[in-house]
mmCIF file of N, CA and C in Angstrom:
data_model
loop_
_atom_site.group_PDB
_atom_site.id
_atom_site.type_symbol
_atom_site.label_atom_id
_atom_site.label_comp_id
_atom_site.label_asym_id
_atom_site.label_seq_id
_atom_site.Cartn_x
_atom_site.Cartn_y
_atom_site.Cartn_z
ATOM 1 N N MET O 1 -6.374 -50.115 -97.122
ATOM 2 C CA MET O 1 -7.519 -49.906 -97.971
ATOM 3 C C MET O 1 -7.109 -48.986 -99.101
ATOM 4 N N LYS O 2 -7.311 -49.391 -100.317
ATOM 5 C CA LYS O 2 -6.960 -48.588 -101.463
ATOM 6 C C LYS O 2 -8.226 -48.309 -102.267
ATOM 7 N N LEU O 3 -8.517 -47.038 -102.469
ATOM 8 C CA LEU O 3 -9.701 -46.652 -103.237
ATOM 9 C C LEU O 3 -9.281 -46.213 -104.625
ATOM 10 N N THR O 4 -10.116 -46.480 -105.588
ATOM 11 C CA THR O 4 -9.851 -46.006 -106.938
ATOM 12 C C THR O 4 -10.979 -45.083 -107.351
ATOM 13 N N PRO O 5 -10.668 -44.016 -108.085
ATOM 14 C CA PRO O 5 -11.709 -43.091 -108.511
ATOM 15 C C PRO O 5 -12.722 -43.770 -109.424
ATOM 16 N N GLN O 6 -13.947 -43.299 -109.349
ATOM 17 C CA GLN O 6 -14.977 -43.845 -110.226
ATOM 18 C C GLN O 6 -14.788 -43.369 -111.658
ATOM 19 N N SER O 7 -14.168 -42.215 -111.821
ATOM 20 C CA SER O 7 -13.802 -41.749 -113.147
ATOM 21 C C SER O 7 -12.411 -41.130 -113.059
ATOM 22 N N PRO O 8 -11.623 -41.187 -114.139
ATOM 23 C CA PRO O 8 -10.227 -40.747 -114.093
ATOM 24 C C PRO O 8 -10.044 -39.276 -113.712
ATOM 25 N N ASP O 9 -11.023 -38.421 -113.932
ATOM 26 C CA ASP O 9 -10.856 -36.999 -113.653
ATOM 27 C C ASP O 9 -11.312 -36.597 -112.253
ATOM 28 N N GLN O 10 -11.564 -37.565 -111.367
ATOM 29 C CA GLN O 10 -12.027 -37.244 -110.025
ATOM 30 C C GLN O 10 -10.925 -36.777 -109.090
ATOM 31 N N GLY O 11 -9.692 -37.124 -109.331
ATOM 32 C CA GLY O 11 -8.606 -36.694 -108.458
ATOM 33 C C GLY O 11 -8.572 -37.457 -107.156
ATOM 34 N N PHE O 12 -8.153 -36.775 -106.091
ATOM 35 C CA PHE O 12 -8.005 -37.408 -104.781
ATOM 36 C C PHE O 12 -9.352 -37.810 -104.214
ATOM 37 N N GLN O 13 -9.389 -38.976 -103.581
ATOM 38 C CA GLN O 13 -10.584 -39.416 -102.874
ATOM 39 C C GLN O 13 -10.190 -39.810 -101.463
ATOM 40 N N PHE O 14 -10.989 -39.392 -100.519
ATOM 41 C CA PHE O 14 -10.733 -39.676 -99.107
ATOM 42 C C PHE O 14 -11.845 -40.526 -98.554
ATOM 43 N N PRO O 15 -11.527 -41.436 -97.631
ATOM 44 C CA PRO O 15 -10.201 -41.765 -97.131
ATOM 45 C C PRO O 15 -9.386 -42.502 -98.174
ATOM 46 N N GLY O 16 -8.081 -42.518 -97.995
ATOM 47 C CA GLY O 16 -7.226 -43.215 -98.942
ATOM 48 C C GLY O 16 -5.776 -43.212 -98.538
ATOM 49 N N GLU O 17 -4.992 -44.009 -99.259
ATOM 50 C CA GLU O 17 -3.550 -44.080 -99.036
ATOM 51 C C GLU O 17 -2.869 -43.215 -100.079
ATOM 52 N N PHE O 18 -1.921 -42.392 -99.617
ATOM 53 C CA PHE O 18 -1.237 -41.461 -100.495
ATOM 54 C C PHE O 18 0.257 -41.523 -100.231
ATOM 55 N N GLU O 19 1.036 -41.256 -101.265
ATOM 56 C CA GLU O 19 2.479 -41.179 -101.104
ATOM 57 C C GLU O 19 2.876 -39.725 -100.913
ATOM 58 N N LEU O 20 3.726 -39.476 -99.926
ATOM 59 C CA LEU O 20 4.286 -38.152 -99.676
ATOM 60 C C LEU O 20 5.784 -38.227 -99.908
ATOM 61 N N THR O 21 6.335 -37.198 -100.519
ATOM 62 C CA THR O 21 7.767 -37.140 -100.756
ATOM 63 C C THR O 21 8.322 -35.895 -100.087
ATOM 64 N N ALA O 22 9.393 -36.071 -99.341
ATOM 65 C CA ALA O 22 10.089 -34.960 -98.697
ATOM 66 C C ALA O 22 11.508 -34.922 -99.234
ATOM 67 N N MET O 23 12.019 -33.716 -99.456
ATOM 68 C CA MET O 23 13.365 -33.559 -99.990
ATOM 69 C C MET O 23 14.165 -32.609 -99.120
ATOM 70 N N GLY O 24 15.440 -32.928 -98.953
ATOM 71 C CA GLY O 24 16.323 -32.086 -98.162
ATOM 72 C C GLY O 24 17.757 -32.534 -98.321
ATOM 73 N N PRO O 25 18.651 -31.952 -97.516
ATOM 74 C CA PRO O 25 20.070 -32.302 -97.611
ATOM 75 C C PRO O 25 20.311 -33.780 -97.325
ATOM 76 N N ALA O 26 21.210 -34.375 -98.057
ATOM 77 C CA ALA O 26 21.508 -35.798 -97.884
ATOM 78 C C ALA O 26 22.032 -36.091 -96.480
ATOM 79 N N ALA O 27 22.730 -35.161 -95.884
ATOM 80 C CA ALA O 27 23.309 -35.364 -94.555
ATOM 81 C C ALA O 27 22.253 -35.373 -93.446
ATOM 82 N N ALA O 28 21.023 -35.003 -93.747
ATOM 83 C CA ALA O 28 19.973 -34.887 -92.718
ATOM 84 C C ALA O 28 19.371 -36.228 -92.313
ATOM 85 N N GLU O 29 19.749 -37.308 -92.954
ATOM 86 C CA GLU O 29 19.222 -38.645 -92.648
ATOM 87 C C GLU O 29 17.694 -38.675 -92.706
ATOM 88 N N LEU O 30 17.168 -38.194 -93.812
ATOM 89 C CA LEU O 30 15.718 -38.086 -93.993
ATOM 90 C C LEU O 30 15.001 -39.421 -93.987
ATOM 91 N N ALA O 31 15.685 -40.501 -94.365
ATOM 92 C CA ALA O 31 15.025 -41.813 -94.406
ATOM 93 C C ALA O 31 14.509 -42.216 -93.034
ATOM 94 N N ALA O 32 15.185 -41.809 -91.980
ATOM 95 C CA ALA O 32 14.717 -42.081 -90.617
ATOM 96 C C ALA O 32 13.845 -40.949 -90.092
ATOM 97 N N LEU O 33 14.158 -39.737 -90.494
ATOM 98 C CA LEU O 33 13.467 -38.548 -89.984
ATOM 99 C C LEU O 33 12.010 -38.462 -90.431
ATOM 100 N N VAL O 34 11.755 -38.648 -91.714
ATOM 101 C CA VAL O 34 10.405 -38.436 -92.273
ATOM 102 C C VAL O 34 9.357 -39.349 -91.634
ATOM 103 N N PRO O 35 9.539 -40.675 -91.611
ATOM 104 C CA PRO O 35 8.519 -41.509 -90.977
ATOM 105 C C PRO O 35 8.325 -41.171 -89.495
ATOM 106 N N GLY O 36 9.427 -40.851 -88.810
ATOM 107 C CA GLY O 36 9.340 -40.504 -87.402
ATOM 108 C C GLY O 36 8.534 -39.242 -87.155
ATOM 109 N N LEU O 37 8.755 -38.212 -87.959
ATOM 110 C CA LEU O 37 7.993 -36.963 -87.824
ATOM 111 C C LEU O 37 6.502 -37.206 -88.025
ATOM 112 N N LEU O 38 6.175 -37.997 -89.026
ATOM 113 C CA LEU O 38 4.763 -38.261 -89.315
ATOM 114 C C LEU O 38 4.111 -39.070 -88.191
ATOM 115 N N ARG O 39 4.818 -40.055 -87.688
ATOM 116 C CA ARG O 39 4.266 -40.853 -86.568
ATOM 117 C C ARG O 39 4.060 -39.997 -85.327
ATOM 118 N N GLU O 40 5.049 -39.170 -84.992
ATOM 119 C CA GLU O 40 4.938 -38.287 -83.828
ATOM 120 C C GLU O 40 3.743 -37.348 -83.950
ATOM 121 N N ALA O 41 3.421 -36.948 -85.168
ATOM 122 C CA ALA O 41 2.300 -36.044 -85.398
ATOM 123 C C ALA O 41 0.967 -36.787 -85.426
ATOM 124 N N GLY O 42 1.011 -38.119 -85.305
ATOM 125 C CA GLY O 42 -0.221 -38.897 -85.274
ATOM 126 C C GLY O 42 -0.816 -39.203 -86.632
ATOM 127 N N VAL O 43 -0.009 -39.092 -87.682
ATOM 128 C CA VAL O 43 -0.496 -39.424 -89.023
ATOM 129 C C VAL O 43 -0.662 -40.939 -89.101
ATOM 130 N N ALA O 44 -1.826 -41.387 -89.512
ATOM 131 C CA ALA O 44 -2.156 -42.814 -89.519
ATOM 132 C C ALA O 44 -1.494 -43.545 -90.679
ATOM 133 N N GLY O 45 -1.158 -44.801 -90.421
ATOM 134 C CA GLY O 45 -0.715 -45.700 -91.483
ATOM 135 C C GLY O 45 0.576 -45.338 -92.152
ATOM 136 N N VAL O 46 1.500 -44.732 -91.424
ATOM 137 C CA VAL O 46 2.773 -44.368 -92.034
ATOM 138 C C VAL O 46 3.557 -45.641 -92.303
ATOM 139 N N SER O 47 3.945 -45.825 -93.548
ATOM 140 C CA SER O 47 4.736 -47.007 -93.904
ATOM 141 C C SER O 47 6.203 -46.728 -93.630
ATOM 142 N N GLU O 48 6.981 -47.753 -93.687
ATOM 143 C CA GLU O 48 8.422 -47.537 -93.687
ATOM 144 C C GLU O 48 8.762 -46.873 -95.024
ATOM 145 N N VAL O 49 9.973 -46.461 -95.164
ATOM 146 C CA VAL O 49 10.376 -45.769 -96.391
ATOM 147 C C VAL O 49 10.111 -46.667 -97.599
ATOM 148 N N LEU O 50 9.407 -46.112 -98.560
ATOM 149 C CA LEU O 50 9.161 -46.849 -99.794
ATOM 150 C C LEU O 50 10.315 -46.676 -100.769
ATOM 151 N N ARG O 51 10.763 -45.417 -100.890
ATOM 152 C CA ARG O 51 11.833 -45.134 -101.858
ATOM 153 C C ARG O 51 12.693 -43.977 -101.352
ATOM 154 N N THR O 52 13.954 -44.050 -101.664
ATOM 155 C CA THR O 52 14.843 -42.907 -101.491
ATOM 156 C C THR O 52 15.546 -42.691 -102.821
ATOM 157 N N ARG O 53 15.882 -41.436 -103.078
ATOM 158 C CA ARG O 53 16.571 -41.145 -104.332
ATOM 159 C C ARG O 53 17.501 -39.962 -104.111
ATOM 160 N N PRO O 54 18.786 -40.148 -104.343
ATOM 161 C CA PRO O 54 19.720 -39.030 -104.205
ATOM 162 C C PRO O 54 19.677 -38.127 -105.437
ATOM 163 N N SER O 55 20.057 -36.864 -105.259
ATOM 164 C CA SER O 55 20.178 -35.963 -106.399
ATOM 165 C C SER O 55 21.386 -36.381 -107.230
ATOM 166 N N SER O 56 21.525 -35.808 -108.397
ATOM 167 C CA SER O 56 22.609 -36.220 -109.302
ATOM 168 C C SER O 56 23.989 -36.001 -108.687
ATOM 169 N N ASN O 57 24.155 -34.976 -107.867
ATOM 170 C CA ASN O 57 25.451 -34.735 -107.210
ATOM 171 C C ASN O 57 25.524 -35.331 -105.816
ATOM 172 N N GLY O 58 24.425 -35.925 -105.350
ATOM 173 C CA GLY O 58 24.410 -36.542 -104.036
ATOM 174 C C GLY O 58 24.247 -35.575 -102.873
ATOM 175 N N ASN O 59 23.954 -34.305 -103.174
ATOM 176 C CA ASN O 59 23.811 -33.312 -102.112
ATOM 177 C C ASN O 59 22.435 -33.367 -101.441
ATOM 178 N N TYR O 60 21.434 -33.815 -102.169
ATOM 179 C CA TYR O 60 20.060 -33.864 -101.664
ATOM 180 C C TYR O 60 19.520 -35.281 -101.759
ATOM 181 N N LEU O 61 18.485 -35.542 -100.977
ATOM 182 C CA LEU O 61 17.847 -36.855 -100.976
ATOM 183 C C LEU O 61 16.344 -36.658 -100.922
ATOM 184 N N SER O 62 15.618 -37.454 -101.694
ATOM 185 C CA SER O 62 14.162 -37.456 -101.578
ATOM 186 C C SER O 62 13.751 -38.780 -100.940
ATOM 187 N N VAL O 63 12.747 -38.691 -100.067
ATOM 188 C CA VAL O 63 12.234 -39.851 -99.348
ATOM 189 C C VAL O 63 10.734 -39.908 -99.574
ATOM 190 N N THR O 64 10.241 -41.037 -100.035
ATOM 191 C CA THR O 64 8.813 -41.210 -100.285
ATOM 192 C C THR O 64 8.258 -42.256 -99.338
ATOM 193 N N VAL O 65 7.175 -41.898 -98.641
ATOM 194 C CA VAL O 65 6.488 -42.814 -97.730
ATOM 195 C C VAL O 65 5.002 -42.811 -98.067
ATOM 196 N N ALA O 66 4.303 -43.842 -97.653
ATOM 197 C CA ALA O 66 2.856 -43.917 -97.835
ATOM 198 C C ALA O 66 2.185 -43.607 -96.505
ATOM 199 N N VAL O 67 1.102 -42.834 -96.565
ATOM 200 C CA VAL O 67 0.315 -42.523 -95.373
ATOM 201 C C VAL O 67 -1.152 -42.749 -95.683
ATOM 202 N N PHE O 68 -1.934 -42.969 -94.642
ATOM 203 C CA PHE O 68 -3.377 -43.104 -94.800
ATOM 204 C C PHE O 68 -4.008 -41.819 -94.292
ATOM 205 N N ALA O 69 -4.820 -41.174 -95.119
ATOM 206 C CA ALA O 69 -5.488 -39.926 -94.741
ATOM 207 C C ALA O 69 -7.000 -40.124 -94.790
ATOM 208 N N GLU O 70 -7.651 -39.831 -93.678
ATOM 209 C CA GLU O 70 -9.115 -39.917 -93.606
ATOM 210 C C GLU O 70 -9.782 -38.797 -94.406
ATOM 211 N N THR O 71 -9.164 -37.586 -94.335
ATOM 212 C CA THR O 71 -9.740 -36.402 -94.975
ATOM 213 C C THR O 71 -8.627 -35.590 -95.634
ATOM 214 N N ARG O 72 -9.013 -34.625 -96.437
ATOM 215 C CA ARG O 72 -8.031 -33.716 -97.042
ATOM 216 C C ARG O 72 -7.268 -32.967 -95.953
ATOM 217 N N GLU O 73 -7.939 -32.636 -94.862
ATOM 218 C CA GLU O 73 -7.281 -31.933 -93.767
ATOM 219 C C GLU O 73 -6.153 -32.778 -93.173
ATOM 220 N N HIS O 74 -6.375 -34.086 -93.028
ATOM 221 C CA HIS O 74 -5.322 -34.979 -92.526
ATOM 222 C C HIS O 74 -4.145 -35.018 -93.501
ATOM 223 N N TYR O 75 -4.451 -35.069 -94.782
ATOM 224 C CA TYR O 75 -3.418 -35.084 -95.827
ATOM 225 C C TYR O 75 -2.584 -33.806 -95.769
ATOM 226 N N GLU O 76 -3.262 -32.675 -95.675
ATOM 227 C CA GLU O 76 -2.567 -31.392 -95.626
ATOM 228 C C GLU O 76 -1.770 -31.240 -94.330
ATOM 229 N N ALA O 77 -2.286 -31.773 -93.233
ATOM 230 C CA ALA O 77 -1.567 -31.719 -91.951
ATOM 231 C C ALA O 77 -0.263 -32.506 -92.034
ATOM 232 N N ALA O 78 -0.267 -33.625 -92.737
ATOM 233 C CA ALA O 78 0.954 -34.415 -92.910
ATOM 234 C C ALA O 78 2.013 -33.603 -93.649
ATOM 235 N N HIS O 79 1.611 -32.901 -94.705
ATOM 236 C CA HIS O 79 2.554 -32.039 -95.428
ATOM 237 C C HIS O 79 3.066 -30.936 -94.516
ATOM 238 N N GLU O 80 2.191 -30.345 -93.736
ATOM 239 C CA GLU O 80 2.566 -29.245 -92.851
ATOM 240 C C GLU O 80 3.615 -29.683 -91.829
ATOM 241 N N VAL O 81 3.436 -30.869 -91.255
ATOM 242 C CA VAL O 81 4.402 -31.402 -90.287
ATOM 243 C C VAL O 81 5.783 -31.494 -90.922
ATOM 244 N N LEU O 82 5.826 -31.989 -92.143
ATOM 245 C CA LEU O 82 7.112 -32.128 -92.820
ATOM 246 C C LEU O 82 7.710 -30.772 -93.159
ATOM 247 N N ARG O 83 6.902 -29.855 -93.653
ATOM 248 C CA ARG O 83 7.410 -28.538 -94.059
ATOM 249 C C ARG O 83 7.947 -27.725 -92.884
ATOM 250 N N LYS O 84 7.479 -27.991 -91.682
ATOM 251 C CA LYS O 84 7.943 -27.236 -90.509
ATOM 252 C C LYS O 84 9.359 -27.608 -90.087
ATOM 253 N N HIS O 85 9.824 -28.790 -90.473
ATOM 254 C CA HIS O 85 11.158 -29.217 -90.059
ATOM 255 C C HIS O 85 12.219 -28.477 -90.874
ATOM 256 N N PRO O 86 13.245 -27.938 -90.219
ATOM 257 C CA PRO O 86 14.243 -27.132 -90.936
ATOM 258 C C PRO O 86 15.072 -27.893 -91.975
ATOM 259 N N ASP O 87 15.194 -29.211 -91.834
ATOM 260 C CA ASP O 87 15.980 -29.979 -92.812
ATOM 261 C C ASP O 87 15.169 -30.380 -94.037
ATOM 262 N N ILE O 88 13.879 -30.201 -94.017
ATOM 263 C CA ILE O 88 13.043 -30.566 -95.166
ATOM 264 C C ILE O 88 12.775 -29.295 -95.968
ATOM 265 N N LYS O 89 13.232 -29.304 -97.191
ATOM 266 C CA LYS O 89 13.160 -28.108 -98.037
ATOM 267 C C LYS O 89 11.923 -28.093 -98.927
ATOM 268 N N TRP O 90 11.452 -29.274 -99.368
ATOM 269 C CA TRP O 90 10.295 -29.362 -100.258
ATOM 270 C C TRP O 90 9.489 -30.613 -99.937
ATOM 271 N N THR O 91 8.196 -30.551 -100.217
ATOM 272 C CA THR O 91 7.367 -31.767 -100.137
ATOM 273 C C THR O 91 6.508 -31.848 -101.386
ATOM 274 N N LEU O 92 6.188 -33.068 -101.733
ATOM 275 C CA LEU O 92 5.277 -33.332 -102.857
ATOM 276 C C LEU O 92 4.223 -34.308 -102.372
#
């Protein structure tokens, strides 16, 4: 289910599908780690990896996945799960 705002300045609307990006060391195998962490935490609608992107020197990797969040609290909980893992340095 994809919702669109009624006006462009409304921002996030819940429930909805959102993309989360996690970044960390390339050696951490984040492409497998990120979806698994979210599923284990019970985050609904976790897609397989949508995109990965290495840093210019290849030392870091960003992984973007789509999740379904019923509420802002669910959205924030998904970020929290990722931020708690020692190999994940940043989330967007």
